[in-house]
Amino acid sequence: MPLKLGVNIDHVATLREARYRGQSEGEPCPVEAALICESVGALGITAHLREDRRHIQEQDVVELRRRIKTRLNLEMGNTPEIVEFALKIRPEIVCLVPERRQEVTTEGGLDAAGQLTALTETRKRMNDAGIEVSLFIAPDPVQVDASMAIGAQFIELHTGAYAEHFHRKRERQIELERLIAAAKQAHQLGLQVNAGHGLNCENVPLLHIVPHLVELNIGHSIVSRSVFIGLEAAVREMLKAMEGYAG
Ligand code: PXP
């Protein structure tokens, strides 16, 4: 199966909010960006509705739901307000992430093992509404087992440490081995495996040695590249880096 690309369009909204915060309109529009990504081969769109609404706003998610033709992946913290919102919007999938207001981006994986009851309850409510559930976790065997116990359909392996150590060969190898082991364990348990965070055209090719990956969720590097080469070309460039994945 070819590796699917899900584009995270949060950073398009970050740019808009830098100028138009609190206004109902402004550029650049994340929904338009999502449609461009789809038109050149992205198979999913990811948006993170954060509690502090620093980038994506509710109305963006409503419009994404209405206008995109692929899959909407709503990233969210497990809080009552956002859970109710997700149940109303009905994305194809939600990815539950830890959320700390002070962080620049989603810095660590979810402590699935430490929140079995709360995450299982949300997982059930989402599944009952026809929404699949993914858990954003570090490549840690305890968290993979917990994701299985919670009943998630997917895990998304946090590739932040891999990306961070990419230029240090020994550390990079350790991170790759953790990702490989976690992907194999998850696959054996019947979980589907996505990955994301900090990925770019330079570090994606080596990630091909991680087995069982279904989708990569990539945002910052694509939006950054689009400043110089345009969004269509930036998505195409990433699709090229993902080509030939053997599974
Ligand atoms: N996946 C998850 C769960 C994330 O929280 C993020 C960051 O918002 C990404 C993927 C995309 O990371 P990046 O913007 O570094 O590509």
CSV table of N, CA, C and O and ligand atoms in Angstrom, one decimal, residues 8 10-11 48 75 95 97 105-106 136 156 196-199 217-221, ligand 1:
chain,number,residue,atom,x,y,z
A,8,ASN,N,-1.2,18.8,7.5
A,8,ASN,CA,-1.7,19.6,8.6
A,8,ASN,C,-1.7,21.1,8.2
A,8,ASN,O,-0.6,21.6,8.0
A,10,ASP,N,-2.6,23.7,10.0
A,10,ASP,CA,-2.7,24.6,11.1
A,10,ASP,C,-1.8,25.9,10.9
A,10,ASP,O,-2.2,27.0,11.3
A,11,HIS,N,-0.7,25.7,10.3
A,11,HIS,CA,0.3,26.8,10.2
A,11,HIS,C,-0.2,27.9,9.1
A,11,HIS,O,0.3,29.0,9.2
A,48,HIS,N,-5.8,21.0,14.0
A,48,HIS,CA,-5.8,20.9,15.4
A,48,HIS,C,-6.6,22.0,16.0
A,48,HIS,O,-6.1,23.2,15.9
A,75,GLU,N,-7.4,16.9,15.1
A,75,GLU,CA,-6.5,16.7,16.3
A,75,GLU,C,-7.1,17.4,17.4
A,75,GLU,O,-7.5,18.6,17.3
A,95,CYS,N,-7.7,12.5,16.2
A,95,CYS,CA,-6.4,12.1,16.8
A,95,CYS,C,-6.2,12.8,18.2
A,95,CYS,O,-6.2,14.0,18.2
A,97,VAL,N,-4.5,14.1,21.3
A,97,VAL,CA,-3.2,14.6,21.6
A,97,VAL,C,-3.1,15.2,23.0
A,97,VAL,O,-4.1,15.7,23.5
A,105,THR,N,4.4,23.7,20.1
A,105,THR,CA,3.6,22.7,19.3
A,105,THR,C,3.4,21.5,20.2
A,105,THR,O,3.7,21.5,21.4
A,106,THR,N,2.8,20.4,19.7
A,106,THR,CA,2.5,19.3,20.5
A,106,THR,C,3.8,18.6,20.8
A,106,THR,O,4.3,17.9,20.0
A,136,PHE,N,-2.0,9.8,19.6
A,136,PHE,CA,-0.7,10.3,19.3
A,136,PHE,C,0.3,10.0,20.4
A,136,PHE,O,0.2,10.5,21.5
A,156,GLU,N,-0.7,7.2,16.2
A,156,GLU,CA,0.2,8.0,15.4
A,156,GLU,C,1.5,8.1,16.2
A,156,GLU,O,1.5,8.6,17.3
A,196,GLY,N,4.0,11.1,12.6
A,196,GLY,CA,4.1,12.5,12.3
A,196,GLY,C,4.8,13.3,13.3
A,196,GLY,O,4.9,12.8,14.5
A,197,HIS,N,5.1,14.5,13.0
A,197,HIS,CA,5.8,15.5,13.8
A,197,HIS,C,7.2,15.7,13.3
A,197,HIS,O,8.0,14.8,13.4
A,198,GLY,N,7.5,16.9,12.9
A,198,GLY,CA,8.9,17.3,12.5
A,198,GLY,C,9.4,16.7,11.2
A,198,GLY,O,10.6,16.7,10.9
A,199,LEU,N,8.5,16.1,10.4
A,199,LEU,CA,8.9,15.4,9.2
A,199,LEU,C,9.1,16.4,8.1
A,199,LEU,O,8.4,17.4,8.0
A,217,ASN,N,1.4,12.5,8.8
A,217,ASN,CA,0.8,13.8,8.9
A,217,ASN,C,1.9,14.8,9.0
A,217,ASN,O,2.7,14.8,10.0
A,218,ILE,N,1.9,15.7,8.1
A,218,ILE,CA,3.0,16.7,8.0
A,218,ILE,C,2.4,18.1,7.8
A,218,ILE,O,1.6,18.3,6.9
A,219,GLY,N,2.9,19.0,8.5
A,219,GLY,CA,2.4,20.4,8.4
A,219,GLY,C,3.5,21.4,8.2
A,219,GLY,O,3.7,22.0,7.2
A,220,HIS,N,4.3,21.6,9.3
A,220,HIS,CA,5.2,22.8,9.3
A,220,HIS,C,6.2,22.8,8.1
A,220,HIS,O,6.3,23.9,7.5
A,221,SER,N,6.8,21.7,7.7
A,221,SER,CA,7.8,21.8,6.6
A,221,SER,C,7.1,22.1,5.3
A,221,SER,O,7.7,22.8,4.5
B,1,PXP,N1,0.8,15.0,14.0
B,1,PXP,C1,0.4,15.5,15.2
B,1,PXP,C2,-0.4,14.7,16.2
B,1,PXP,C3,0.7,16.8,15.6
B,1,PXP,O1,0.4,17.4,16.7
B,1,PXP,C4,1.5,17.6,14.6
B,1,PXP,C5,1.8,19.0,15.0
B,1,PXP,O2,0.7,19.8,15.1
B,1,PXP,C6,1.8,17.0,13.4
B,1,PXP,C7,1.5,15.7,13.1
B,1,PXP,C8,2.5,17.8,12.3
B,1,PXP,O3,3.8,18.2,12.8
B,1,PXP,P1,4.7,19.1,11.9
B,1,PXP,O4,3.9,20.4,11.8
B,1,PXP,O5,5.9,19.2,12.7
B,1,PXP,O6,4.8,18.5,10.6
